[in-house]
C-alpha cells in the first residue's frame, strides 16, 4: 500500500518524521539513553569497528565523525566486501558494529562472522529484528523504521543515523566526555529532528523544480565536508541508483587534488553546506567551482545563502539546524532530489534496473 503516494519511495520519504519519533521514544527515556538487553558500556571499549554496505555504510561514515568528536573514540569503518577479505587484526577492547536494513546482506553477515570470537562485543543496527545479523549479534539495536519496500533506502538511513547518534551520546557519557546534563542536551537536539524534517519535506516542490534541471545532466558532483561528506556520498548513491545519472561525491577540500578538472558549465555541483564549523571552508571550495564555470546547487539555510553571496545557480533553503544533527536533516533534500530527478527521467523508481532490495549473494 503506497498510502496515496505514486511510489513506495515517496511514501517512505514522507514517513520519516513519524518513524524517527518511534526510534527516539524507544531509546530515550527521561532524557537518558536506554538500550535493550543490558546494552553496552563504552567505558570498557577502546575502539569501534563499523562495517556495512551501500547506504548503511554511509550511515557508518557519518557516525564515525560523531563517535570521534563527541566520544573521543577511535573508529574504523569499511565496506563489508573489503573488510571480510582483508583479514583485519581485531585487537582486544574492540566492539564491532554492523549496520544493515535487511539484516541479511551476505558480505555484512560474513564480516560479522569473521569478528566472532575476536571482538569483545558484536553489535548490530538493523531494521529486521529476526534477521541473521540481528540473531548473531550480542546486542541487536532495532531502528524501528517499518518495512522498507523501495530499493533505494530512505527511512532506514535516517533511522540508522538516529540510532547511531544516540549511541554516540551514550558512548560520550560512558567515557566521561559528557555529563548527564550535556547528554540530555545532545539528546534534545536529536529529538528536534522530526519537526525540522516536516519543514524540510515541504521543500518537495522546490526540489521538484530543481530536479527537472538536473535531469538534463550527464554527470553531477556532490560536495561536503565533515559529516556532510558522508551525506554527499549518500546523495550521489541515491541519484545514480534511481535516475541512472552518473554522480560522484568528493570531500570539498579534496577537489583541487584532481576532481575539479571535471568541472565545466555542463556539470551541476551540489554543495551540502549547513552552517557548521566548516561552512566557510566549504563555501570557498564552492567559489572555486563557480570560478571554473560550474553550476552550483547550494543546500544551506537562509543565513548560509546570504553569506555564500551571489553567483550560485540554484539554492535550496533548509530550516536552521544544530550542526550535530544536520546530517540527519540534510538527508531529506538528498532523497527528494534523487526521487524527483528519477521521476523526471521516467525510470522505475521503486525497482531500478540491475538492483535488488536485499543482496544475499556476494
Ligand atoms: O540491507 P542492507 O542495509 O544491508 O543493504 C545494504 C545495501 O545493499 C543498501 O543500502 C543499498 O546500497 C541500497 N539500495 C541503497 O539505497
PDB file of N, CA and C in Angstrom, residues 204-242:
ATOM      1  N   UNK A 204       9.413  19.834  -1.083  1.00  0.00           N
ATOM      2  CA  UNK A 204       9.196  18.904  -2.196  1.00  0.00           C
ATOM      3  C   UNK A 204       9.064  19.594  -3.537  1.00  0.00           C
ATOM      4  N   UNK A 205       8.268  20.671  -3.563  1.00  0.00           N
ATOM      5  CA  UNK A 205       8.012  21.332  -4.841  1.00  0.00           C
ATOM      6  C   UNK A 205       9.286  22.003  -5.385  1.00  0.00           C
ATOM      7  N   UNK A 206       9.998  22.614  -4.459  1.00  0.00           N
ATOM      8  CA  UNK A 206      11.243  23.303  -4.829  1.00  0.00           C
ATOM      9  C   UNK A 206      12.244  22.283  -5.398  1.00  0.00           C
ATOM     10  N   UNK A 207      12.397  21.154  -4.712  1.00  0.00           N
ATOM     11  CA  UNK A 207      13.345  20.149  -5.213  1.00  0.00           C
ATOM     12  C   UNK A 207      12.842  19.583  -6.543  1.00  0.00           C
ATOM     13  N   UNK A 208      11.536  19.538  -6.717  1.00  0.00           N
ATOM     14  CA  UNK A 208      10.974  19.060  -7.978  1.00  0.00           C
ATOM     15  C   UNK A 208      11.416  19.970  -9.132  1.00  0.00           C
ATOM     16  N   UNK A 209      11.315  21.289  -8.925  1.00  0.00           N
ATOM     17  CA  UNK A 209      11.727  22.239  -9.976  1.00  0.00           C
ATOM     18  C   UNK A 209      13.210  22.080 -10.312  1.00  0.00           C
ATOM     19  N   UNK A 210      14.029  22.017  -9.254  1.00  0.00           N
ATOM     20  CA  UNK A 210      15.472  21.907  -9.461  1.00  0.00           C
ATOM     21  C   UNK A 210      15.802  20.594 -10.173  1.00  0.00           C
ATOM     22  N   UNK A 211      15.066  19.543  -9.806  1.00  0.00           N
ATOM     23  CA  UNK A 211      15.359  18.223 -10.366  1.00  0.00           C
ATOM     24  C   UNK A 211      15.082  18.163 -11.861  1.00  0.00           C
ATOM     25  N   UNK A 212      14.132  18.956 -12.320  1.00  0.00           N
ATOM     26  CA  UNK A 212      13.860  18.993 -13.766  1.00  0.00           C
ATOM     27  C   UNK A 212      15.100  19.484 -14.514  1.00  0.00           C
ATOM     28  N   UNK A 213      15.828  20.410 -13.882  1.00  0.00           N
ATOM     29  CA  UNK A 213      17.073  20.898 -14.490  1.00  0.00           C
ATOM     30  C   UNK A 213      18.174  19.834 -14.375  1.00  0.00           C
ATOM     31  N   UNK A 214      18.237  19.196 -13.217  1.00  0.00           N
ATOM     32  CA  UNK A 214      19.282  18.184 -13.003  1.00  0.00           C
ATOM     33  C   UNK A 214      19.108  16.993 -13.945  1.00  0.00           C
ATOM     34  N   UNK A 215      17.862  16.697 -14.286  1.00  0.00           N
ATOM     35  CA  UNK A 215      17.580  15.528 -15.133  1.00  0.00           C
ATOM     36  C   UNK A 215      18.250  15.628 -16.503  1.00  0.00           C
ATOM     37  N   UNK A 216      18.638  16.856 -16.884  1.00  0.00           N
ATOM     38  CA  UNK A 216      19.297  17.060 -18.185  1.00  0.00           C
ATOM     39  C   UNK A 216      20.793  16.711 -18.124  1.00  0.00           C
ATOM     40  N   UNK A 217      21.327  16.595 -16.910  1.00  0.00           N
ATOM     41  CA  UNK A 217      22.780  16.448 -16.767  1.00  0.00           C
ATOM     42  C   UNK A 217      23.246  15.025 -17.035  1.00  0.00           C
ATOM     43  N   UNK A 218      24.499  14.911 -17.465  1.00  0.00           N
ATOM     44  CA  UNK A 218      25.075  13.569 -17.647  1.00  0.00           C
ATOM     45  C   UNK A 218      25.884  13.176 -16.405  1.00  0.00           C
ATOM     46  N   UNK A 219      26.501  14.173 -15.802  1.00  0.00           N
ATOM     47  CA  UNK A 219      27.290  13.935 -14.587  1.00  0.00           C
ATOM     48  C   UNK A 219      26.926  14.990 -13.553  1.00  0.00           C
ATOM     49  N   UNK A 220      26.904  14.569 -12.306  1.00  0.00           N
ATOM     50  CA  UNK A 220      26.614  15.506 -11.215  1.00  0.00           C
ATOM     51  C   UNK A 220      27.602  15.225 -10.081  1.00  0.00           C
ATOM     52  N   UNK A 221      28.145  16.293  -9.510  1.00  0.00           N
ATOM     53  CA  UNK A 221      29.061  16.114  -8.370  1.00  0.00           C
ATOM     54  C   UNK A 221      28.378  16.572  -7.082  1.00  0.00           C
ATOM     55  N   UNK A 222      28.683  15.891  -6.004  1.00  0.00           N
ATOM     56  CA  UNK A 222      28.208  16.271  -4.673  1.00  0.00           C
ATOM     57  C   UNK A 222      29.423  16.610  -3.819  1.00  0.00           C
ATOM     58  N   UNK A 223      29.353  17.738  -3.124  1.00  0.00           N
ATOM     59  CA  UNK A 223      30.464  18.136  -2.253  1.00  0.00           C
ATOM     60  C   UNK A 223      29.996  18.363  -0.824  1.00  0.00           C
ATOM     61  N   UNK A 224      30.855  18.028   0.114  1.00  0.00           N
ATOM     62  CA  UNK A 224      30.581  18.324   1.516  1.00  0.00           C
ATOM     63  C   UNK A 224      31.845  18.136   2.322  1.00  0.00           C
ATOM     64  N   UNK A 225      31.824  18.642   3.539  1.00  0.00           N
ATOM     65  CA  UNK A 225      32.951  18.470   4.472  1.00  0.00           C
ATOM     66  C   UNK A 225      32.431  17.869   5.762  1.00  0.00           C
ATOM     67  N   UNK A 226      33.295  17.198   6.490  1.00  0.00           N
ATOM     68  CA  UNK A 226      32.872  16.610   7.762  1.00  0.00           C
ATOM     69  C   UNK A 226      31.754  15.613   7.487  1.00  0.00           C
ATOM     70  N   UNK A 227      30.784  15.527   8.397  1.00  0.00           N
ATOM     71  CA  UNK A 227      29.686  14.564   8.185  1.00  0.00           C
ATOM     72  C   UNK A 227      28.929  14.818   6.878  1.00  0.00           C
ATOM     73  N   UNK A 228      29.023  16.056   6.377  1.00  0.00           N
ATOM     74  CA  UNK A 228      28.341  16.345   5.101  1.00  0.00           C
ATOM     75  C   UNK A 228      29.036  15.673   3.923  1.00  0.00           C
ATOM     76  N   UNK A 229      30.282  15.285   4.119  1.00  0.00           N
ATOM     77  CA  UNK A 229      30.987  14.496   3.098  1.00  0.00           C
ATOM     78  C   UNK A 229      30.305  13.116   2.990  1.00  0.00           C
ATOM     79  N   UNK A 230      29.943  12.558   4.136  1.00  0.00           N
ATOM     80  CA  UNK A 230      29.220  11.278   4.127  1.00  0.00           C
ATOM     81  C   UNK A 230      27.874  11.439   3.419  1.00  0.00           C
ATOM     82  N   UNK A 231      27.204  12.535   3.712  1.00  0.00           N
ATOM     83  CA  UNK A 231      25.899  12.819   3.095  1.00  0.00           C
ATOM     84  C   UNK A 231      26.033  13.007   1.598  1.00  0.00           C
ATOM     85  N   UNK A 232      27.138  13.616   1.179  1.00  0.00           N
ATOM     86  CA  UNK A 232      27.379  13.800  -0.256  1.00  0.00           C
ATOM     87  C   UNK A 232      27.438  12.430  -0.935  1.00  0.00           C
ATOM     88  N   UNK A 233      28.091  11.489  -0.287  1.00  0.00           N
ATOM     89  CA  UNK A 233      28.145  10.122  -0.831  1.00  0.00           C
ATOM     90  C   UNK A 233      26.748   9.518  -0.926  1.00  0.00           C
ATOM     91  N   UNK A 234      25.971   9.700   0.110  1.00  0.00           N
ATOM     92  CA  UNK A 234      24.621   9.132   0.119  1.00  0.00           C
ATOM     93  C   UNK A 234      23.778   9.774  -0.990  1.00  0.00           C
ATOM     94  N   UNK A 235      23.911  11.102  -1.161  1.00  0.00           N
ATOM     95  CA  UNK A 235      23.168  11.793  -2.218  1.00  0.00           C
ATOM     96  C   UNK A 235      23.541  11.264  -3.591  1.00  0.00           C
ATOM     97  N   UNK A 236      24.842  11.055  -3.809  1.00  0.00           N
ATOM     98  CA  UNK A 236      25.312  10.571  -5.118  1.00  0.00           C
ATOM     99  C   UNK A 236      24.838   9.141  -5.365  1.00  0.00           C
ATOM    100  N   UNK A 237      24.890   8.306  -4.327  1.00  0.00           N
ATOM    101  CA  UNK A 237      24.443   6.910  -4.482  1.00  0.00           C
ATOM    102  C   UNK A 237      22.959   6.861  -4.828  1.00  0.00           C
ATOM    103  N   UNK A 238      22.170   7.637  -4.081  1.00  0.00           N
ATOM    104  CA  UNK A 238      20.721   7.652  -4.308  1.00  0.00           C
ATOM    105  C   UNK A 238      20.423   8.071  -5.736  1.00  0.00           C
ATOM    106  N   UNK A 239      21.109   9.138  -6.180  1.00  0.00           N
ATOM    107  CA  UNK A 239      20.842   9.661  -7.519  1.00  0.00           C
ATOM    108  C   UNK A 239      21.216   8.641  -8.590  1.00  0.00           C
ATOM    109  N   UNK A 240      22.369   8.004  -8.451  1.00  0.00           N
ATOM    110  CA  UNK A 240      22.728   7.065  -9.527  1.00  0.00           C
ATOM    111  C   UNK A 240      21.834   5.839  -9.512  1.00  0.00           C
ATOM    112  N   UNK A 241      21.457   5.372  -8.335  1.00  0.00           N
ATOM    113  CA  UNK A 241      20.608   4.180  -8.254  1.00  0.00           C
ATOM    114  C   UNK A 241      19.305   4.326  -9.035  1.00  0.00           C
ATOM    115  N   UNK A 242      18.644   5.466  -8.870  1.00  0.00           N
ATOM    116  CA  UNK A 242      17.298   5.532  -9.438  1.00  0.00           C
ATOM    117  C   UNK A 242      17.166   6.431 -10.655  1.00  0.00           C
TER     118      UNK A 242
END
